[in-house]
Coordinates of C-alpha atoms in Angstrom, one line a residue:
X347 CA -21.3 18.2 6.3
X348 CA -19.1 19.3 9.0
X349 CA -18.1 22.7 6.9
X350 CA -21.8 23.3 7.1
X351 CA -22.2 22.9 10.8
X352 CA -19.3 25.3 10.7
X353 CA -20.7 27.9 8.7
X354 CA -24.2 27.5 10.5
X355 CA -22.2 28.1 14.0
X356 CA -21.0 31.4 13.0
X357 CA -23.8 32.6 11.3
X358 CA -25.7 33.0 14.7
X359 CA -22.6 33.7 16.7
X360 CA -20.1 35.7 13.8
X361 CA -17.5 36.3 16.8
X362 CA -17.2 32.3 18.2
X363 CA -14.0 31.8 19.0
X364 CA -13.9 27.6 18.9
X365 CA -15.9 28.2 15.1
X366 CA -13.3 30.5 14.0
X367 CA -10.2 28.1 15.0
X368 CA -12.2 24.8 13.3
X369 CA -12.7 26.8 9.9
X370 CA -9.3 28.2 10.1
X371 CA -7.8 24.4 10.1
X372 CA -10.8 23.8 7.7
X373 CA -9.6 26.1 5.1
X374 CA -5.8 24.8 6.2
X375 CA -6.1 21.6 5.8
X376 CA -8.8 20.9 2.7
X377 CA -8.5 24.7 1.0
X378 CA -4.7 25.3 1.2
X379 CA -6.1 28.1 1.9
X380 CA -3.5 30.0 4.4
X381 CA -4.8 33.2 4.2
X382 CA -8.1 32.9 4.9
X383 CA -6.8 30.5 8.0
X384 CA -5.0 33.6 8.9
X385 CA -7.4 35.9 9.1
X386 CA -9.7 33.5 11.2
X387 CA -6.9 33.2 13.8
X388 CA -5.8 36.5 13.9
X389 CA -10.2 37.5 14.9
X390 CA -9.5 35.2 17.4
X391 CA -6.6 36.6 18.7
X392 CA -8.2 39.8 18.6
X393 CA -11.5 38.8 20.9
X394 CA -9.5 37.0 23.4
X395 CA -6.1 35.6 25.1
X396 CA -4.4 32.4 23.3
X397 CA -5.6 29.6 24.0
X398 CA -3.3 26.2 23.5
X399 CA -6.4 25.4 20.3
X400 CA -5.6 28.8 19.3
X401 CA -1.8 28.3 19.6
X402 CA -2.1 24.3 18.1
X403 CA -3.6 25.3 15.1
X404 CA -1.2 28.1 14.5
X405 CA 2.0 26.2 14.9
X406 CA 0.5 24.0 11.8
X407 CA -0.6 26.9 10.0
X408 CA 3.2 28.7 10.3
X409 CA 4.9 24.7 9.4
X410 CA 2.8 24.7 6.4
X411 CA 4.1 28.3 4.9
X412 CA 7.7 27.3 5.8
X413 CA 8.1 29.6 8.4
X414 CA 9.7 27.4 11.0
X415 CA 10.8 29.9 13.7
X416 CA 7.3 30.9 13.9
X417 CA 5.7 27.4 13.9
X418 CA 8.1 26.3 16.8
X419 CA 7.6 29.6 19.1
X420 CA 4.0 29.0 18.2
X421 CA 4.2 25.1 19.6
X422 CA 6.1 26.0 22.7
X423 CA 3.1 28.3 23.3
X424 CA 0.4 25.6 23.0
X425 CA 2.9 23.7 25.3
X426 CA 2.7 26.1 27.8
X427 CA -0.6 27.0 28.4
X428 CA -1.9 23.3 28.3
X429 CA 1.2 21.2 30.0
X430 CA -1.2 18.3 30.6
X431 CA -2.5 18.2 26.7
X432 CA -0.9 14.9 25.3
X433 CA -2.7 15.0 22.1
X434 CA -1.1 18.3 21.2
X435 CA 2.1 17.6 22.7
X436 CA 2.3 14.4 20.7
X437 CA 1.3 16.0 17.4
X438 CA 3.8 19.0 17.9
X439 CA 6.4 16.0 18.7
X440 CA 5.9 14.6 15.4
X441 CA 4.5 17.1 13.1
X442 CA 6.6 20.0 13.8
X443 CA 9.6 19.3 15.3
X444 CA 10.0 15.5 13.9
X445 CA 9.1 16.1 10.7
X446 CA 12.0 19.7 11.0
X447 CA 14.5 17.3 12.2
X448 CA 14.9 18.8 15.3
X449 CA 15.2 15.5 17.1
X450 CA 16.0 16.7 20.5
X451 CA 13.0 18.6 20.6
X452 CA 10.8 15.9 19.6
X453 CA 12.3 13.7 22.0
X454 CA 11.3 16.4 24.6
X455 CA 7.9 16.6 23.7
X456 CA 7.4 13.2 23.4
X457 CA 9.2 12.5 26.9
X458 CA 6.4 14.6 28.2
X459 CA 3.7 13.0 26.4
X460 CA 5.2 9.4 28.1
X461 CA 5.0 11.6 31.5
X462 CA 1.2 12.2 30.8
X463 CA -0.1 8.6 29.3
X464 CA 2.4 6.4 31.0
X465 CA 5.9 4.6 30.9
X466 CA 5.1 1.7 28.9
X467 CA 5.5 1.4 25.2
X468 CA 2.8 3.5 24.3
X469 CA 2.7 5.7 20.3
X470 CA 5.3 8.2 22.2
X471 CA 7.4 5.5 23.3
X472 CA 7.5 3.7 20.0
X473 CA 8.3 7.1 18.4
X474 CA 11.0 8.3 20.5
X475 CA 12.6 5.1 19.8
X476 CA 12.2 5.6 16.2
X477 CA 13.4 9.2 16.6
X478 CA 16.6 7.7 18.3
X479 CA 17.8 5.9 15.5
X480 CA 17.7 9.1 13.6
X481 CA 19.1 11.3 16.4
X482 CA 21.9 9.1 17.9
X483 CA 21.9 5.6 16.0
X484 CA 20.8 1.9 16.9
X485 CA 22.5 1.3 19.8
X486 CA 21.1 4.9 21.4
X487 CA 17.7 3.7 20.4
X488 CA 18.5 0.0 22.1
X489 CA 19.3 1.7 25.4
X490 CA 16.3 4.0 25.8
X491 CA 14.0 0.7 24.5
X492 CA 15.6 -1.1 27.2
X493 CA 14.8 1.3 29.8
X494 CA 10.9 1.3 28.5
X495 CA 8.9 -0.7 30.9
X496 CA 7.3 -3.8 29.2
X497 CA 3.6 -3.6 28.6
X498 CA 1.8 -6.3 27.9
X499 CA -0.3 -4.9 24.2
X500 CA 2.8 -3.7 23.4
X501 CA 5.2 -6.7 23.1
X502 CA 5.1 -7.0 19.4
X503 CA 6.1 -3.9 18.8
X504 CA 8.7 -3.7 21.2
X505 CA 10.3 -6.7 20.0
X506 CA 10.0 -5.1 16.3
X507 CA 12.0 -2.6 17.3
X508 CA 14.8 -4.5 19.4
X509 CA 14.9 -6.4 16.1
X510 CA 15.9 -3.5 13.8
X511 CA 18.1 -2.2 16.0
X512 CA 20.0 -5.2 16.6
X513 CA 20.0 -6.2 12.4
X514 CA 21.7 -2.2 12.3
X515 CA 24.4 -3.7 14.6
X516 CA 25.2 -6.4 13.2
X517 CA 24.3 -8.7 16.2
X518 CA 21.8 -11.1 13.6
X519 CA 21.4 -13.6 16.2
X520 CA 19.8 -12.2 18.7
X521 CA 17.8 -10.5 16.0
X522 CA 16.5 -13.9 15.3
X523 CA 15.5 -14.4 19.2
X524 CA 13.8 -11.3 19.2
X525 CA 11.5 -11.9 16.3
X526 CA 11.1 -15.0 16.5
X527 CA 8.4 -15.2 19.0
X528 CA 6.2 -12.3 17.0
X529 CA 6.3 -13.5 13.2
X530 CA 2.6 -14.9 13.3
X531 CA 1.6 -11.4 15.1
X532 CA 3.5 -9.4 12.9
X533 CA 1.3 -11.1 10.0
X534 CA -2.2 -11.1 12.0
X535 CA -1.8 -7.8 13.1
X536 CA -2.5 -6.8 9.0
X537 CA -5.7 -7.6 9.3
X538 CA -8.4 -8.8 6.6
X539 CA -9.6 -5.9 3.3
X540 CA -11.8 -3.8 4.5
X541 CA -10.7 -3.7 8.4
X542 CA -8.1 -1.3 8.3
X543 CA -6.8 -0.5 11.7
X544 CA -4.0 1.0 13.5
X545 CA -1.0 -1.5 12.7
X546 CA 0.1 -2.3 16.4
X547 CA 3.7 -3.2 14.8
X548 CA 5.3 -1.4 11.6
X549 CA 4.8 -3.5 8.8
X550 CA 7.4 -1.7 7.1
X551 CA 9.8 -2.4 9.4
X552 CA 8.6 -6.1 9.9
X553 CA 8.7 -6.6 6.6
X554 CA 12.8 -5.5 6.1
X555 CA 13.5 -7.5 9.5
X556 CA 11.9 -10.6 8.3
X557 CA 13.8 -10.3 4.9
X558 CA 17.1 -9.3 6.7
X559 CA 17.0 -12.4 8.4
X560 CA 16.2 -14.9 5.8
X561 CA 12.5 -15.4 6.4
X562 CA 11.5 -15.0 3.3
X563 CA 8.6 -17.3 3.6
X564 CA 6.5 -15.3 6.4
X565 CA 7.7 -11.8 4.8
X566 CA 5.5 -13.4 1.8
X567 CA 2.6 -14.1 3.4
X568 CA 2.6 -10.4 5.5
X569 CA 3.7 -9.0 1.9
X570 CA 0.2 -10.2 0.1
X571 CA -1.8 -9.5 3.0
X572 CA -0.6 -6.0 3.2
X573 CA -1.2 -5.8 -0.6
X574 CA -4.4 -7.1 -0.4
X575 CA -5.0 -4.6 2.6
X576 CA -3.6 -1.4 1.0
X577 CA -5.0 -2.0 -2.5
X578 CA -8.7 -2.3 -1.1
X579 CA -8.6 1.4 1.1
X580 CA -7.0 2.6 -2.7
X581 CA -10.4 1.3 -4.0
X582 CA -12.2 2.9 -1.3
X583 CA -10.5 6.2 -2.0
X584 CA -8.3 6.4 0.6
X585 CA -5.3 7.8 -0.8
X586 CA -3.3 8.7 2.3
X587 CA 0.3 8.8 2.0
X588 CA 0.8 5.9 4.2
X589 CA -1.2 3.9 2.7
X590 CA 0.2 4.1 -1.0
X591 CA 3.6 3.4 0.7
X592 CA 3.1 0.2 1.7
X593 CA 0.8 -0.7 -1.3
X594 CA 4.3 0.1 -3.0
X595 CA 6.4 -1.6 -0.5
X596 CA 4.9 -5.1 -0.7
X597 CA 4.4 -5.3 -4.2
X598 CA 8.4 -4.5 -3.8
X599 CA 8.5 -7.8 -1.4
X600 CA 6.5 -9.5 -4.2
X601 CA 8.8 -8.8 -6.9
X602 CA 6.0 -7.2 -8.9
X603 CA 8.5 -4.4 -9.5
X604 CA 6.5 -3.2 -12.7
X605 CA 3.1 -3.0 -10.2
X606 CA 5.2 -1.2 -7.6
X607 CA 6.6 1.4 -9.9
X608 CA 3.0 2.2 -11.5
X609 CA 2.0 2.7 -7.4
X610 CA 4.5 4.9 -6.8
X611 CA 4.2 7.3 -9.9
X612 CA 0.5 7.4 -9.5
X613 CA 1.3 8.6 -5.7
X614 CA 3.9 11.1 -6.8
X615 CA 1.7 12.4 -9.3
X616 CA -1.0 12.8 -6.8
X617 CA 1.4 14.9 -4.5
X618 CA 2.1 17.1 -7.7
X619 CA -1.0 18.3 -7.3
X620 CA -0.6 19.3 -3.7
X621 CA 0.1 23.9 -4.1
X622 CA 1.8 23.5 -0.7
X623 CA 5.1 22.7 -0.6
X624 CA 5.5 21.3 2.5
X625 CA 2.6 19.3 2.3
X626 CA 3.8 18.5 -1.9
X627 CA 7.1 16.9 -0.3
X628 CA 6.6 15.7 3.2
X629 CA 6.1 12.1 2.2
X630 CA 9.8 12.2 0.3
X631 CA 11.4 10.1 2.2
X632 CA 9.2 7.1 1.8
X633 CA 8.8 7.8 -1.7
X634 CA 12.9 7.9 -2.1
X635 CA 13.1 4.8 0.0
X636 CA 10.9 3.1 -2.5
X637 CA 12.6 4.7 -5.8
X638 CA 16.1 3.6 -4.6
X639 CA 14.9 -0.1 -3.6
X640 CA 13.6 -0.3 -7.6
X641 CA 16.5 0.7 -8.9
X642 CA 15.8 4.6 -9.7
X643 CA 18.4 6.6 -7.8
X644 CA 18.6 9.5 -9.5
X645 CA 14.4 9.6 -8.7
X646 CA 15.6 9.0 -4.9
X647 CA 18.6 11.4 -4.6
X648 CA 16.0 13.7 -6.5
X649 CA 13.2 13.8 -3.9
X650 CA 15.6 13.5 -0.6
X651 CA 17.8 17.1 -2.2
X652 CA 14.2 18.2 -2.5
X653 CA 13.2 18.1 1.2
X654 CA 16.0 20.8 2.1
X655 CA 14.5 23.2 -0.2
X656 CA 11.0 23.8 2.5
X657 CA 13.2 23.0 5.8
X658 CA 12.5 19.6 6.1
X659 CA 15.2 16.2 7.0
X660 CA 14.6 13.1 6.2
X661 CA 12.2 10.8 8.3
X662 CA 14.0 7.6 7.5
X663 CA 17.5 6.6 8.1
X664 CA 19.4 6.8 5.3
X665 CA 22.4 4.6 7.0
X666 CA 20.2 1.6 7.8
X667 CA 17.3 1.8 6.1
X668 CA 17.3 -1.6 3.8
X669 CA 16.3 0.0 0.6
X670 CA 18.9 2.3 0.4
X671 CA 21.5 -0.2 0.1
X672 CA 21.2 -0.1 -4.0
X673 CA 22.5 3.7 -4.1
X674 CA 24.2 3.9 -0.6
X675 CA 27.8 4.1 -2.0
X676 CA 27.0 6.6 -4.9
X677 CA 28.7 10.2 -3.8
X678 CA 25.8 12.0 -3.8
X679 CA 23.7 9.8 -1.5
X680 CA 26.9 9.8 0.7
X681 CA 27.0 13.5 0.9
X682 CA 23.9 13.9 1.6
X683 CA 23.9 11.0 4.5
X684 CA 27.0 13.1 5.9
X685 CA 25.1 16.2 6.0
X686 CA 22.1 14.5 7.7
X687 CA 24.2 13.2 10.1
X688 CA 26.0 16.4 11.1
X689 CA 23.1 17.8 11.5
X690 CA 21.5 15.6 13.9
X691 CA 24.9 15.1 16.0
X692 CA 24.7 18.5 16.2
X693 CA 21.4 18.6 18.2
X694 CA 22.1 18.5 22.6
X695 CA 22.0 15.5 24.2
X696 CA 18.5 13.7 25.4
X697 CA 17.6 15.0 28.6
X698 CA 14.7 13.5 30.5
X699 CA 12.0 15.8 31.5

């Protein structure tokens, strides 16, 4: 196993730096446990300078414990000391500062990342757009997508996004124009059981555009595919958060309301078990997306107040998000929209690197 080739490393060579880092994310990421990561990271800061690994893995060891000052200073380090690292500067983008709601420095991180792999619509792209909509609305998110260069692998997705943004404006018809030529990709890029891949689109999102404009009939047919999809990697064992969200979210297109509800408390029962708290409540916002679209907004409100307790915002817009609409006039889903959006107003402007 790969622990073993870990703990065979350092038994002939105790003091290897690299061995040390991969056990401490080892005993990070499948112990929870921190203090033992610790200690392996603070040997290797004791044999030699920081490295950006060193850094990297520290910055998700500090998130993890909540301590978000640390993680961040820890993450501008990695930055530093390996400028031309996309990988890490990506997954500091959206792991640490993303998922903190610090949108403006997720949107610097990811404008570097761009810098590194290119203009087009590549993952960073997609994300800062998707970061926009949280950060500075729709029509901020329109603006930077329109400045994107076009790539050709990247159409669908593009045109996903211009979709959503342009349904959160109000401006339906050119929705329609936008998605129209990408409903059959948007249900091919799903797949077949058993041939789980990267979605080049977001199903999610395709599936609340398709609905938001009336196409009810394709929705359906990217609704059983994705349940057909998700419930086979369940079967396999794979019980990643994303996946059990859009198990739940289909079954929601599908009307199988009862199916969807048993999805999600089996999910939320699996995070219970989770001793971290950031890692117990990092998938909230899906989950409260989901809760509010079945009719259970006290389960929603619940899980989004819960988020503030280990520094995190929510990943999901709680203005436009579809889902929300069943609980989006209650007081304490508007107080809490309020607050979210104070807080991301708050953050400086985009600036481009």
């Amino acid at each position: 196993s790969s622990r073993a080739a870990i703990d065979r490393a350092l038994s002939l060579q105790p003091d290897l730096p690299e061995a040390l880092i991969v056990r401490a994310d080892w005993e990070r990421h499948v112990n929870a446990d921190y203090a033992a990561a610790k200690q392996d990271l603070a040997r290797v800061e004791s044999l030699q300078p920081p490295t950006s690994q060193l850094r990297f893995i520290q910055t998700f060891v500090e998130r993890d414990l909540g301590n978000w000052t640390q993680a961040l200073r820890y993450a501008e380090d990695a930055f530093q000391l390996d400028p031309q690292n996309g990988a890490y500067i990506y997954g500091i983008a959206v792991a640490v500062h993303g998922q903190h709601g610090d949108f403006s420095g997720a949107d610097r991180f990811l404008a570097r990342a761009m810098a590194i792999q290119g203009r087009g619509l590549v993952s960073a792209a997609g994300l800062r757009v998707y970061f926009r909509v949280l950060w500075r609305g729709p029509k901020a998110a329109l603006e930077l997508l329109d400045g994107i260069p076009v790539v050709k692998d990247e159409y669908e997705r593009r045109e996903l996004y211009r979709a959503y943004c342009l349904i959160a404006l109000g401006r339906v018809e050119e929705a329609k124009s936008a998605l129209a030529p990408i409903e059959r990709l948007l249900v091919e890029d799903v797949g077949e059981p058993g041939l789980l891949r990267w979605f080049r689109s977001d199903p999610a999102w395709a599936l609340d555009c398709l609905r938001a404009l009336g196409r009810e009939d394709v929705a359906r047919e990217l609704a059983i595919r994705l349940r057909a999809v998700t419930a086979a990697e369940l079967q396999r064992g794979n019980r990643s958060g994303m996946i059990q969200s859009l198990l739940v979210k289909s079954q929601i297109a599908l009307g199988e309301r009862a199916e969807a509800l048993r999805t999600l408390e089996a999910w939320r029962r699996d995070n219970r078990t989770i001793s971290n708290p950031f890692q117990r409540t990092r998938s909230n916002s899906l989950a409260a997306l989901h809760y509010a679209a079945l009719d259970k907004g006290d389960e929603a409100l619940e899980l989004l107040r819960e988020l503030r307790t280990v520094g995190l915002h929510t990943d999901v817009s709680l203005r436009y998000e579809r889902d929300f609409a069943a609980i989006r006039s209650d007081p304490r889903f508007q107080e809490l929209m309020v607050a979210e959006e104070t807080w991301a107003r708050a953050q400086p402007d985009p600036i481009e690197p």
